[in-house]
Amino acid sequence: PDLAAICREASKADAAADPRNFFERSFRPFHVLSPGGDGFLTGYFEPEVEGSLERTERFPTPLLARPDDLVTIPQGQDLPGVEPGLGAARRTPAGFEPYPDRAAIEDGALGERARPVVHLRDPVDAFVIHVQGSARIRLPDGRAVRVAYAGRNGRPYTSIGRILVESGAILLSEMNLERLTGWLRAHPDEGRSVMRRNRSFIFFRLADELDLAVGPIGGAGVPLTPGRSLAVDRSLWPYGLPFWLDGELPRPEGGSEPLRRLMVAQDTGSAILGPARGDFFAGSGSRAGTQAGLMHHGTRFTVLLPR
């Protein structure tokens, strides 16, 4: 309720006229610590890839719509027959059971419930969109459509970038999105096995109602703003809280600059866990993707809590 009252105040003219005073009189700053000290910041973006509404020889890989038997388990609740901690389950005539993981879904476990939304060039494009949670799809006729997050199978997220670094396939100093996708395409059989080690699977919908001129819709239900929207651990922080970040911001063209800015919690992600853990929304397209792929830095988090 306190945050809602502050949001109402923010819409008044005096808040925009003197924003610093507005934030200082409305919030108190608290340094957020993780078990290891300061926090950790990564980046994400909205990919733009080529695709088709119909399956073709050029575009054989589907993004799937949310199946009708998928049940989301609310935070902190469990269902009988489903191991604790899973975020989703499958409704069956006999009750509930864990939802199939990535490998099982790719092998056809959903049957006719696996309805495609769009088709993409290859499994690597699909995997990147699964990780990012939304995308713009450029169709053969030049039009663009947007796909948005519609649900997930509840299985835990595993970073395949970390797997490849730990196995020695890619050096940590060289790890970025381009390097990762290049390795996956150069090693299709190994790449398929590695991608399947991330058991999490995302479902999508066509987001025809969204203006392509604005950002994708985040977990808070509002369009994300590049460089200002932050994904946080939703089990710990409510949407709408401001965070001041103090760290390093890589430039897509090389080098970096200081990151000292106010951001707002407007999204979440299955890999974003812990009090001082955030995901920086870098924007849409390839340049944003390059920047997001370079972001894996220790960062000081200061949360602004309502007075």
Short mmCIF file of C-alpha atoms in Angstrom, two decimals:
data_model
loop_
_atom_site.label_atom_id
_atom_site.label_comp_id
_atom_site.label_asym_id
_atom_site.label_seq_id
_atom_site.Cartn_x
_atom_site.Cartn_y
_atom_site.Cartn_z
CA PRO A 1 0.00 0.00 0.00
CA ASP A 2 2.82 2.45 0.76
CA LEU A 3 4.35 1.86 -2.66
CA ALA A 4 0.95 2.30 -4.35
CA ALA A 5 0.50 5.67 -2.63
CA ILE A 6 3.94 6.78 -3.83
CA CYS A 7 3.06 5.72 -7.39
CA ARG A 8 -0.02 7.94 -7.25
CA GLU A 9 2.14 10.84 -6.09
CA ALA A 10 4.58 10.18 -8.94
CA SER A 11 1.91 11.06 -11.50
CA LYS A 12 1.62 14.61 -10.18
CA ALA A 13 3.42 17.50 -11.82
CA ASP A 14 5.69 18.38 -8.90
CA ALA A 15 7.24 14.89 -8.93
CA ALA A 16 8.36 15.32 -12.53
CA ALA A 17 9.52 18.90 -11.88
CA ASP A 18 11.91 17.83 -9.09
CA PRO A 19 12.45 14.07 -9.32
CA ARG A 20 15.41 13.93 -6.95
CA ASN A 21 13.42 15.60 -4.18
CA PHE A 22 10.50 13.29 -4.88
CA PHE A 23 12.61 10.15 -4.45
CA GLU A 24 14.44 11.45 -1.38
CA ARG A 25 11.24 12.36 0.46
CA SER A 26 9.39 9.18 -0.60
CA PHE A 27 12.02 6.45 -0.05
CA ARG A 28 14.81 5.35 2.28
CA PRO A 29 17.90 3.66 0.76
CA PHE A 30 19.16 0.29 1.99
CA HIS A 31 22.31 -1.48 0.84
CA VAL A 32 21.36 -5.01 -0.25
CA LEU A 33 23.88 -7.75 0.51
CA SER A 34 24.13 -11.24 -0.92
CA PRO A 35 25.84 -14.08 0.97
CA GLY A 36 29.05 -13.21 -0.87
CA GLY A 37 28.84 -9.46 -0.24
CA ASP A 38 27.69 -7.18 -3.04
CA GLY A 39 25.35 -8.40 -5.74
CA PHE A 40 25.63 -9.71 -9.28
CA LEU A 41 24.17 -8.26 -12.47
CA THR A 42 23.57 -9.91 -15.81
CA GLY A 43 21.78 -8.59 -18.89
CA TYR A 44 18.96 -9.72 -21.14
CA PHE A 45 17.36 -8.42 -24.32
CA GLU A 46 14.60 -8.98 -26.86
CA PRO A 47 16.04 -10.88 -29.83
CA GLU A 48 14.96 -10.14 -33.39
CA VAL A 49 15.23 -13.20 -35.64
CA GLU A 50 13.84 -14.43 -38.93
CA GLY A 51 10.92 -16.82 -38.86
CA SER A 52 7.61 -17.88 -40.35
CA LEU A 53 4.04 -18.42 -39.19
CA GLU A 54 4.08 -21.69 -41.15
CA ARG A 55 6.60 -24.52 -41.06
CA THR A 56 8.87 -24.45 -44.11
CA GLU A 57 12.14 -26.05 -45.15
CA ARG A 58 13.92 -22.84 -44.19
CA PHE A 59 12.09 -22.47 -40.86
CA PRO A 60 11.52 -25.95 -39.31
CA THR A 61 11.93 -25.24 -35.56
CA PRO A 62 8.78 -24.33 -33.59
CA LEU A 63 8.17 -22.09 -30.62
CA LEU A 64 5.30 -23.72 -28.75
CA ALA A 65 2.10 -22.26 -27.33
CA ARG A 66 1.10 -22.90 -23.73
CA PRO A 67 -0.50 -26.37 -23.49
CA ASP A 68 -3.96 -26.65 -21.96
CA ASP A 69 -2.82 -29.14 -19.28
CA LEU A 70 -0.14 -26.85 -17.79
CA VAL A 71 -0.90 -25.69 -14.23
CA THR A 72 1.24 -22.97 -12.64
CA ILE A 73 1.99 -23.63 -8.97
CA PRO A 74 1.86 -20.39 -6.90
CA GLN A 75 5.00 -19.40 -5.02
CA GLY A 76 5.25 -21.24 -1.71
CA GLN A 77 2.59 -23.84 -2.52
CA ASP A 78 2.88 -27.52 -3.45
CA LEU A 79 0.58 -29.95 -5.22
CA PRO A 80 0.11 -33.61 -4.24
CA GLY A 81 2.15 -35.89 -6.48
CA VAL A 82 4.54 -33.10 -7.51
CA GLU A 83 7.93 -32.70 -5.86
CA PRO A 84 8.20 -29.49 -3.79
CA GLY A 85 9.76 -26.46 -5.45
CA LEU A 86 8.59 -27.08 -9.01
CA GLY A 87 6.78 -24.11 -10.52
CA ALA A 88 4.36 -26.03 -12.73
CA ALA A 89 2.56 -29.35 -13.03
CA ARG A 90 0.57 -31.39 -15.50
CA ARG A 91 -3.15 -31.96 -14.90
CA THR A 92 -4.19 -35.57 -15.55
CA PRO A 93 -7.39 -37.54 -14.92
CA ALA A 94 -5.67 -39.09 -11.88
CA GLY A 95 -4.46 -35.79 -10.42
CA PHE A 96 -1.20 -33.90 -10.98
CA GLU A 97 2.30 -34.92 -12.05
CA PRO A 98 5.56 -33.05 -12.80
CA TYR A 99 5.55 -31.37 -16.18
CA PRO A 100 7.91 -32.91 -18.79
CA ASP A 101 11.37 -31.39 -19.06
CA ARG A 102 13.01 -29.91 -22.17
CA ALA A 103 14.30 -33.19 -23.56
CA ALA A 104 10.94 -34.94 -23.17
CA ILE A 105 9.05 -32.05 -24.76
CA GLU A 106 11.45 -31.97 -27.71
CA ASP A 107 10.97 -35.74 -28.09
CA GLY A 108 7.19 -35.32 -28.39
CA ALA A 109 5.90 -35.79 -24.83
CA LEU A 110 3.17 -33.17 -25.34
CA GLY A 111 1.69 -34.83 -28.43
CA GLU A 112 -1.07 -32.76 -30.04
CA ARG A 113 -0.86 -30.22 -27.21
CA ALA A 114 2.44 -28.96 -28.71
CA ARG A 115 0.91 -26.29 -30.96
CA PRO A 116 3.44 -24.05 -32.77
CA VAL A 117 3.20 -20.27 -32.50
CA VAL A 118 5.92 -19.51 -35.06
CA HIS A 119 8.73 -21.44 -36.75
CA LEU A 120 12.41 -20.46 -36.62
CA ARG A 121 15.63 -21.21 -38.46
CA ASP A 122 17.12 -23.63 -35.93
CA PRO A 123 17.05 -24.83 -32.29
CA VAL A 124 19.72 -22.27 -31.35
CA ASP A 125 17.46 -19.31 -32.20
CA ALA A 126 14.67 -21.02 -30.26
CA PHE A 127 16.91 -21.60 -27.23
CA VAL A 128 18.02 -17.95 -27.14
CA ILE A 129 14.38 -16.83 -27.20
CA HIS A 130 13.59 -19.29 -24.38
CA VAL A 131 16.29 -17.70 -22.26
CA GLN A 132 15.23 -14.11 -23.04
CA GLY A 133 11.48 -14.73 -22.74
CA SER A 134 10.29 -12.68 -25.75
CA ALA A 135 11.32 -11.84 -29.30
CA ARG A 136 10.48 -10.02 -32.51
CA ILE A 137 10.08 -12.35 -35.47
CA ARG A 138 10.81 -10.95 -38.94
CA LEU A 139 8.54 -12.75 -41.42
CA PRO A 140 9.41 -13.55 -45.05
CA ASP A 141 7.06 -10.81 -46.32
CA GLY A 142 8.88 -8.15 -44.29
CA ARG A 143 6.32 -7.86 -41.50
CA ALA A 144 7.30 -8.35 -37.89
CA VAL A 145 5.38 -10.01 -35.08
CA ARG A 146 6.18 -10.27 -31.41
CA VAL A 147 6.09 -13.40 -29.28
CA ALA A 148 5.69 -13.05 -25.52
CA TYR A 149 6.12 -15.33 -22.53
CA ALA A 150 3.04 -17.48 -21.83
CA GLY A 151 4.31 -19.96 -19.23
CA ARG A 152 7.02 -22.46 -18.36
CA ASN A 153 7.29 -26.10 -17.41
CA GLY A 154 8.50 -25.29 -13.88
CA ARG A 155 11.78 -27.16 -14.17
CA PRO A 156 14.93 -25.45 -12.81
CA TYR A 157 16.99 -23.23 -15.09
CA THR A 158 20.60 -24.24 -15.81
CA SER A 159 23.11 -21.90 -17.46
CA ILE A 160 24.62 -23.69 -20.45
CA GLY A 161 27.22 -20.91 -20.73
CA ARG A 162 28.54 -21.97 -17.33
CA ILE A 163 28.58 -25.61 -18.44
CA LEU A 164 30.67 -24.78 -21.52
CA VAL A 165 33.11 -22.66 -19.50
CA GLU A 166 33.52 -25.33 -16.83
CA SER A 167 34.09 -28.01 -19.50
CA GLY A 168 36.76 -25.87 -21.20
CA ALA A 169 34.82 -25.58 -24.47
CA ILE A 170 34.83 -21.76 -24.21
CA LEU A 171 37.13 -19.59 -22.12
CA LEU A 172 35.41 -17.45 -19.51
CA SER A 173 37.10 -14.34 -20.94
CA GLU A 174 35.58 -15.13 -24.36
CA MET A 175 32.07 -16.04 -23.24
CA ASN A 176 29.37 -13.90 -24.80
CA LEU A 177 26.18 -14.54 -26.76
CA GLU A 178 27.87 -14.61 -30.18
CA ARG A 179 30.53 -17.03 -28.96
CA LEU A 180 27.92 -19.24 -27.32
CA THR A 181 25.58 -19.46 -30.32
CA GLY A 182 28.54 -19.94 -32.67
CA TRP A 183 29.73 -22.94 -30.64
CA LEU A 184 26.24 -24.46 -30.53
CA ARG A 185 25.87 -24.21 -34.31
CA ALA A 186 29.39 -25.51 -34.96
CA HIS A 187 28.75 -28.56 -32.72
CA PRO A 188 25.07 -29.46 -33.38
CA ASP A 189 25.03 -32.87 -31.69
CA GLU A 190 26.97 -31.77 -28.61
CA GLY A 191 25.05 -28.51 -28.60
CA ARG A 192 21.71 -30.33 -28.50
CA SER A 193 22.88 -32.36 -25.50
CA VAL A 194 24.13 -29.24 -23.70
CA MET A 195 20.92 -27.31 -24.33
CA ARG A 196 18.91 -30.22 -22.93
CA ARG A 197 20.80 -29.93 -19.66
CA ASN A 198 18.73 -26.78 -19.13
CA ARG A 199 15.52 -28.64 -18.28
CA SER A 200 13.46 -25.44 -18.20
CA PHE A 201 11.16 -24.95 -21.20
CA ILE A 202 9.25 -21.75 -22.09
CA PHE A 203 5.91 -21.42 -23.88
CA PHE A 204 4.89 -18.38 -25.95
CA ARG A 205 1.98 -16.51 -27.47
CA LEU A 206 1.64 -14.11 -30.37
CA ALA A 207 1.47 -10.64 -28.81
CA ASP A 208 -0.47 -8.84 -31.54
CA GLU A 209 -1.72 -6.23 -29.09
CA LEU A 210 1.78 -4.87 -28.44
CA ASP A 211 3.14 -1.90 -30.33
CA LEU A 212 6.48 -2.85 -31.87
CA ALA A 213 7.70 0.68 -31.12
CA VAL A 214 7.72 -0.05 -27.37
CA GLY A 215 9.49 -2.70 -25.35
CA PRO A 216 8.17 -6.18 -24.58
CA ILE A 217 5.85 -6.73 -21.64
CA GLY A 218 7.64 -7.72 -18.44
CA GLY A 219 6.35 -9.69 -15.49
CA ALA A 220 4.78 -6.55 -14.02
CA GLY A 221 2.51 -6.26 -17.05
CA VAL A 222 4.01 -3.04 -18.43
CA PRO A 223 6.37 -2.46 -21.39
CA LEU A 224 10.04 -2.73 -20.46
CA THR A 225 12.25 0.33 -20.91
CA PRO A 226 15.82 -0.30 -22.17
CA GLY A 227 18.38 0.61 -19.54
CA ARG A 228 15.78 1.27 -16.85
CA SER A 229 13.84 -1.97 -16.34
CA LEU A 230 15.30 -4.53 -13.95
CA ALA A 231 14.39 -8.19 -13.46
CA VAL A 232 14.52 -9.27 -9.81
CA ASP A 233 13.68 -12.24 -7.62
CA ARG A 234 9.90 -11.94 -7.43
CA SER A 235 9.73 -14.06 -4.27
CA LEU A 236 11.66 -11.33 -2.42
CA TRP A 237 10.86 -7.99 -4.09
CA PRO A 238 7.55 -6.51 -5.29
CA TYR A 239 7.31 -5.02 -8.76
CA GLY A 240 7.67 -1.26 -8.87
CA LEU A 241 10.46 -0.90 -6.32
CA PRO A 242 13.31 1.41 -7.41
CA PHE A 243 16.89 0.15 -7.18
CA TRP A 244 20.07 2.20 -7.47
CA LEU A 245 22.83 0.22 -9.18
CA ASP A 246 26.51 1.03 -8.88
CA GLY A 247 28.82 -1.03 -11.05
CA GLU A 248 30.11 -1.41 -14.59
CA LEU A 249 28.20 -1.16 -17.89
CA PRO A 250 29.90 -2.76 -20.92
CA ARG A 251 29.64 -1.03 -24.30
CA PRO A 252 28.65 -3.18 -27.30
CA GLU A 253 31.54 -1.74 -29.32
CA GLY A 254 34.07 -2.54 -26.58
CA GLY A 255 35.18 -1.13 -23.26
CA SER A 256 32.86 -0.08 -20.47
CA GLU A 257 31.55 2.88 -18.54
CA PRO A 258 30.42 3.35 -14.94
CA LEU A 259 26.90 2.14 -14.20
CA ARG A 260 25.30 4.51 -11.68
CA ARG A 261 21.58 4.80 -12.26
CA LEU A 262 18.12 4.31 -10.89
CA MET A 263 16.19 1.33 -12.24
CA VAL A 264 12.75 -0.12 -11.50
CA ALA A 265 11.84 -3.74 -10.75
CA GLN A 266 9.49 -4.67 -13.60
CA ASP A 267 10.34 -8.25 -14.52
CA THR A 268 11.63 -11.56 -13.21
CA GLY A 269 13.33 -14.70 -14.48
CA SER A 270 13.90 -18.29 -13.38
CA ALA A 271 17.67 -17.67 -13.09
CA ILE A 272 17.27 -14.47 -11.03
CA LEU A 273 17.45 -15.72 -7.47
CA GLY A 274 18.59 -13.93 -4.33
CA PRO A 275 18.30 -10.47 -2.78
CA ALA A 276 21.18 -8.79 -4.63
CA ARG A 277 20.68 -10.38 -8.04
CA GLY A 278 19.39 -8.51 -11.07
CA ASP A 279 18.96 -8.76 -14.84
CA PHE A 280 19.41 -5.53 -16.81
CA PHE A 281 17.06 -5.07 -19.78
CA ALA A 282 19.31 -3.82 -22.59
CA GLY A 283 16.64 -3.37 -25.30
CA SER A 284 15.81 -5.09 -28.60
CA GLY A 285 17.91 -6.30 -31.51
CA SER A 286 21.49 -7.37 -32.11
CA ARG A 287 23.26 -4.41 -30.48
CA ALA A 288 21.27 -4.90 -27.27
CA GLY A 289 22.05 -8.61 -27.48
CA THR A 290 25.78 -7.92 -27.67
CA GLN A 291 25.63 -5.68 -24.60
CA ALA A 292 23.46 -8.10 -22.63
CA GLY A 293 25.83 -10.96 -23.41
CA LEU A 294 28.76 -9.00 -21.98
CA MET A 295 27.05 -8.29 -18.66
CA HIS A 296 28.14 -10.52 -15.81
CA HIS A 297 29.52 -8.15 -13.20
CA GLY A 298 29.63 -7.66 -9.47
CA THR A 299 27.33 -4.71 -8.72
CA ARG A 300 26.28 -2.82 -5.61
CA PHE A 301 22.49 -2.85 -5.14
CA THR A 302 20.68 -0.20 -3.12
CA VAL A 303 16.93 -0.70 -2.77
CA LEU A 304 14.68 2.27 -2.14
CA LEU A 305 11.94 1.27 0.29
CA PRO A 306 8.90 3.48 0.98
CA ARG A 307 9.23 5.71 4.01
#
